[in-house]
Every structure is written in structure tokens, then in C-alpha cells.
């Protein structure tokens, strides 16, 4: 079974340019997450979707970041305009829908490594 | 103060050694805890969940102490393939995962 797919794997852009990342979760996983990981740090949640609804976007810098999951399957994360400090790895993860009182393992994609020059 | 804190290491140990990682968390409302493993330039993967009673999976033993808000991971008989970064993770009522910064382990031949 295919895991979480992300593209592109690497992206190099100049500051002030827009950039978009794409994620296709594991089939049947209703919950999708976007994380940001800086070097030497753990992943930090940017946004969580339950199907097509963004249920937690409190950590998403909404002045420049946006995300969508229109049909409740794949998702796109966009940055416009990019800044030097946005250089990081952007990870997508998915899990089965939240079942009351249980934890569903999150499966991560390989990430997109963004470099802003 | 970070919600989940870990000693970043690096821990350099010889093959066959026993090594222990510690982690503390500040959010007493955290309900579930995990250890994730992340290889260099790869994605994190769940290693094991952590239960108050302590749990073991082969050479790996995890322990949770809620009174001290402390989590540990013990690796026995270290293998070269255990070299990775180990992320301590807490989960609150919203099942949102909060990751520590990770502890880097290198097992030397």
C-alpha cells in the first residue's frame, strides 16, 4: 500500500516568490496534517484537517500561508510571498479519523525541503 | 519553556551498549505519549507508545511517570541500525501531537 505522497521533494526559490506543496494521504485516512520542521527541531503543527474541514489552524501564519483540502483527499499548502525564514522541511501526515478516546497513528510523508534564497 | 523537552545529545555509544533517553513534559493535561524515530533526512516514524505501567518491545522499553511528568526510553544491546534521532511526543485532549526537539543517537562499531 502506498504511503503518504508529497511533491516536490525539493524546492529552491528566491524570497518574495510563491511556492506550493502537495500532499496525497494514505487512502482512507480522513485526518491530514501539515507540519514544519526546522533543522535540529521536532515537527511543529501548522494545520490539521478532518476531511475537508480545517479544525486546527492556530499555528498557521495566515498572512502568508494558506492551505486547502477541497475534496477531503489531497491537500495543498501555499506560501506567498516566501521569506528567508521559511526555509525548512514541510511534512504532511495522515491518520484515520479521530475515534473517541483512541489515538490513531500518524504516518508521515517524506517531506518537501524548501530553501529560500 | 518548551512543552516537551529532551536532551539533544548527541549520544555516541558502542555497539551492544545500553542507552537511556529522558524527556519531560510541562502540560499536565497531556494524555498519551509516544517515541518516534527519525532517520537522517527521512520522515518520523512511530517507534512505540508509552504507558504508565511501562511497556517493552524487543530491545526497547518505554516508561511514563505522570507524577514527575517524565518519560524514558531504554535501548538494550544497541545495534548500528539504531542510529537515529528519537523524538519524544505528547498528545493532549485534541490528540494534537507535540514533539520534542529530539535526541540524536549514534551507535559506533
Coordinates of C-alpha atoms in Angstrom, one line a residue:
Chain A
X1 CA 0.0 0.0 0.0
X2 CA 1.3 3.4 -0.9
X3 CA 2.3 5.7 1.9
X4 CA 1.8 9.5 2.1
X5 CA 3.0 11.1 -1.1
X6 CA 4.4 14.6 -1.2
X7 CA 5.8 16.7 -4.0
X8 CA 8.0 18.2 -4.8
X9 CA 10.7 16.7 -2.7
X10 CA 13.0 19.7 -3.0
X11 CA 12.3 23.3 -3.9
X12 CA 14.6 26.3 -4.2
X13 CA 13.1 29.7 -4.7
X14 CA 14.1 33.3 -4.2
X15 CA 12.5 35.3 -1.4
X16 CA 9.2 37.0 -2.2
X17 CA 8.3 34.2 -4.7
X18 CA 5.2 32.0 -4.1
X19 CA 5.6 28.3 -3.6
X20 CA 3.1 25.4 -3.2
X21 CA 3.4 21.9 -1.8
X22 CA 1.2 19.0 -2.5
X23 CA 0.2 16.0 -0.3
X24 CA -1.8 12.9 -1.0
X25 CA -2.6 11.0 2.2
X26 CA -2.9 7.3 2.7
X27 CA -6.2 6.0 1.2
X28 CA -9.0 6.1 3.7
X29 CA -7.2 8.5 6.1
X30 CA -9.7 11.3 7.0
X31 CA -7.2 13.3 9.0
X32 CA -4.4 15.2 7.3
X33 CA -1.7 17.3 9.0
X34 CA 0.9 19.8 7.7
X35 CA 4.0 20.2 9.9
X36 CA 7.0 22.4 9.6
X37 CA 10.4 21.0 10.8
X38 CA 13.4 23.2 11.2
X39 CA 16.9 21.7 11.5
X40 CA 17.5 20.2 14.9
X41 CA 13.9 20.6 15.9
X42 CA 10.9 18.4 16.1
X43 CA 7.9 18.9 13.7
X44 CA 5.5 21.7 14.6
X45 CA 1.9 21.5 13.5
X46 CA 0.7 24.1 11.1
X47 CA -2.8 22.8 10.3
X48 CA -5.0 19.8 10.8
X49 CA -7.9 18.7 8.5
X50 CA -10.7 16.4 9.3
X51 CA -11.9 15.6 5.9
X52 CA -12.2 18.9 4.1
X53 CA -12.5 21.0 7.3
X54 CA -9.6 22.8 8.9
X55 CA -10.2 22.0 12.6
X56 CA -6.9 23.4 13.9
X57 CA -5.0 26.2 12.1
X58 CA -4.0 28.2 15.1
X59 CA -0.3 27.8 14.3
X60 CA -0.6 28.7 10.6
X61 CA 0.8 32.2 9.8
X62 CA -2.2 33.3 7.9
X63 CA -0.7 36.4 6.5
X64 CA 1.4 34.4 4.1
X65 CA 0.4 30.8 4.4
X66 CA -2.7 29.1 3.1
X67 CA -3.9 25.6 2.8
X68 CA -6.8 23.7 1.2
X69 CA -8.2 20.2 1.1
X70 CA -11.1 20.8 -1.2
X71 CA -12.4 17.2 -1.7
X72 CA -11.2 15.9 1.6
X73 CA -8.4 13.9 0.0
X74 CA -5.2 15.6 -1.2
X75 CA -4.1 18.9 0.1
X76 CA -2.0 21.9 -0.9
X77 CA 0.0 24.2 1.3
X78 CA 1.0 27.6 -0.2
X79 CA 3.3 30.3 0.9
X80 CA 3.1 33.7 -0.7
X81 CA 5.4 35.5 -0.5
X82 CA 8.2 33.3 0.8
X83 CA 10.7 34.7 3.3
X84 CA 14.2 33.6 4.2
X85 CA 13.0 32.2 7.5
X86 CA 10.6 29.8 5.7
X87 CA 13.4 27.5 4.7
X88 CA 12.6 24.2 6.4
X89 CA 11.1 20.8 5.7
X90 CA 7.4 20.7 5.3
X91 CA 5.9 17.4 6.3
X92 CA 2.5 16.1 5.6
X93 CA 1.0 13.3 7.7
X94 CA -2.3 11.4 7.7
X95 CA -4.2 9.2 10.1
X96 CA -7.6 7.5 10.4
X97 CA -10.3 9.8 11.6
X98 CA -10.4 10.6 15.3
X99 CA -12.2 7.9 17.2
X100 CA -13.4 8.9 20.7
X101 CA -10.8 8.1 23.3
X102 CA -8.3 6.5 20.9
X103 CA -5.1 7.5 19.2
X104 CA -4.6 6.8 15.6
X105 CA -1.0 6.6 14.4
X106 CA 0.2 9.4 12.2
X107 CA 2.0 8.4 9.1
X108 CA 4.4 11.0 7.6
X109 CA 5.3 11.6 4.1
X110 CA 8.9 12.2 3.0
X111 CA 8.6 16.0 3.2
X112 CA 9.4 18.9 0.9
X113 CA 12.7 20.6 1.7
X114 CA 12.3 24.3 0.9
X115 CA 15.2 26.6 0.5
X116 CA 14.5 30.3 0.2
X117 CA 17.4 32.4 -1.2
Chain B
X1 CA 9.8 26.7 28.2
X2 CA 9.1 24.1 25.6
X3 CA 6.1 21.8 26.2
X4 CA 8.3 18.7 25.6
X5 CA 11.9 18.9 26.5
X6 CA 14.7 16.4 25.6
X7 CA 18.4 16.3 25.9
X8 CA 19.6 16.8 22.3
X9 CA 22.7 14.7 22.8
X10 CA 24.4 13.5 20.7
X11 CA 24.7 10.2 22.4
X12 CA 27.6 8.2 21.0
X13 CA 27.6 4.6 22.3
X14 CA 29.4 1.4 21.3
X15 CA 27.5 -1.4 19.7
X16 CA 25.9 -3.6 22.4
X17 CA 25.6 -0.9 24.9
X18 CA 22.5 0.1 26.8
X19 CA 21.4 3.7 26.4
X20 CA 18.6 5.7 28.0
X21 CA 16.9 8.8 26.9
X22 CA 14.8 11.1 29.1
X23 CA 12.1 13.5 28.3
X24 CA 10.0 15.9 30.4
X25 CA 6.7 17.5 29.6
X26 CA 5.0 20.6 31.1
X27 CA 1.4 20.1 30.1
X28 CA -0.2 18.0 32.8
X29 CA -3.2 17.6 30.6
X30 CA -1.2 15.5 28.1
X31 CA -2.9 12.1 27.9
X32 CA -0.8 10.0 25.6
X33 CA 2.9 9.7 24.9
X34 CA 5.0 8.2 22.2
X35 CA 8.5 7.8 20.9
X36 CA 9.1 8.4 17.3
X37 CA 12.2 7.6 15.4
X38 CA 13.6 9.8 12.6
X39 CA 16.5 8.8 10.4
X40 CA 18.7 11.4 8.8
X41 CA 16.8 13.3 6.1
X42 CA 13.8 11.0 6.5
X43 CA 10.3 11.3 7.9
X44 CA 9.5 10.5 11.6
X45 CA 8.0 7.0 12.2
X46 CA 6.2 5.7 15.3
X47 CA 8.6 3.6 17.4
X48 CA 6.3 2.8 20.3
X49 CA 3.6 4.2 22.6
X50 CA 4.3 4.8 26.2
X51 CA 2.1 3.5 29.0
X52 CA 2.2 4.2 32.8
X53 CA 2.8 0.6 33.5
X54 CA 5.8 0.6 31.3
X55 CA 6.0 -1.3 28.0
X56 CA 8.6 -3.3 26.2
X57 CA 9.1 -4.1 22.5
X58 CA 12.1 -6.3 22.0
X59 CA 15.1 -4.3 23.0
X60 CA 13.2 -1.1 23.6
X61 CA 11.5 -0.3 26.9
X62 CA 9.4 2.9 27.5
X63 CA 8.2 4.2 30.8
X64 CA 5.9 7.1 31.8
X65 CA 5.9 8.7 35.2
X66 CA 2.9 11.0 35.4
X67 CA 3.7 12.3 38.9
X68 CA 7.1 13.6 37.7
X69 CA 5.9 14.3 34.1
X70 CA 8.8 12.3 32.9
X71 CA 9.2 9.8 30.0
X72 CA 12.0 7.5 29.3
X73 CA 13.2 5.2 26.5
X74 CA 15.8 2.4 27.2
X75 CA 17.5 0.7 24.3
X76 CA 19.4 -2.5 25.2
X77 CA 22.1 -4.2 23.1
X78 CA 22.4 -1.3 20.7
X79 CA 22.7 -2.0 17.0
X80 CA 24.3 0.1 14.4
X81 CA 20.8 0.4 12.8
X82 CA 19.5 2.1 16.0
X83 CA 21.4 5.3 15.0
X84 CA 18.8 7.9 14.5
X85 CA 17.1 10.8 16.2
X86 CA 14.5 9.8 18.8
X87 CA 11.6 12.2 19.3
X88 CA 9.6 12.3 22.5
X89 CA 5.9 13.2 21.7
X90 CA 2.9 14.1 23.9
X91 CA -0.7 14.3 22.9
X92 CA -3.4 16.3 24.6
X93 CA -7.2 16.0 24.6
X94 CA -7.3 17.2 21.0
X95 CA -5.0 14.4 20.0
X96 CA -2.6 17.0 18.7
X97 CA 1.0 15.8 18.8
X98 CA 3.6 18.0 20.4
X99 CA 7.1 16.9 19.5
X100 CA 10.3 17.4 21.5
X101 CA 13.4 18.5 19.6
X102 CA 14.8 15.0 19.5
X103 CA 17.8 13.2 20.9
X104 CA 20.5 12.1 18.4
X105 CA 21.9 8.6 18.9
X106 CA 25.0 7.2 17.1
X107 CA 25.9 3.6 17.7
X108 CA 29.6 3.0 16.9
X109 CA 31.1 -0.2 15.6

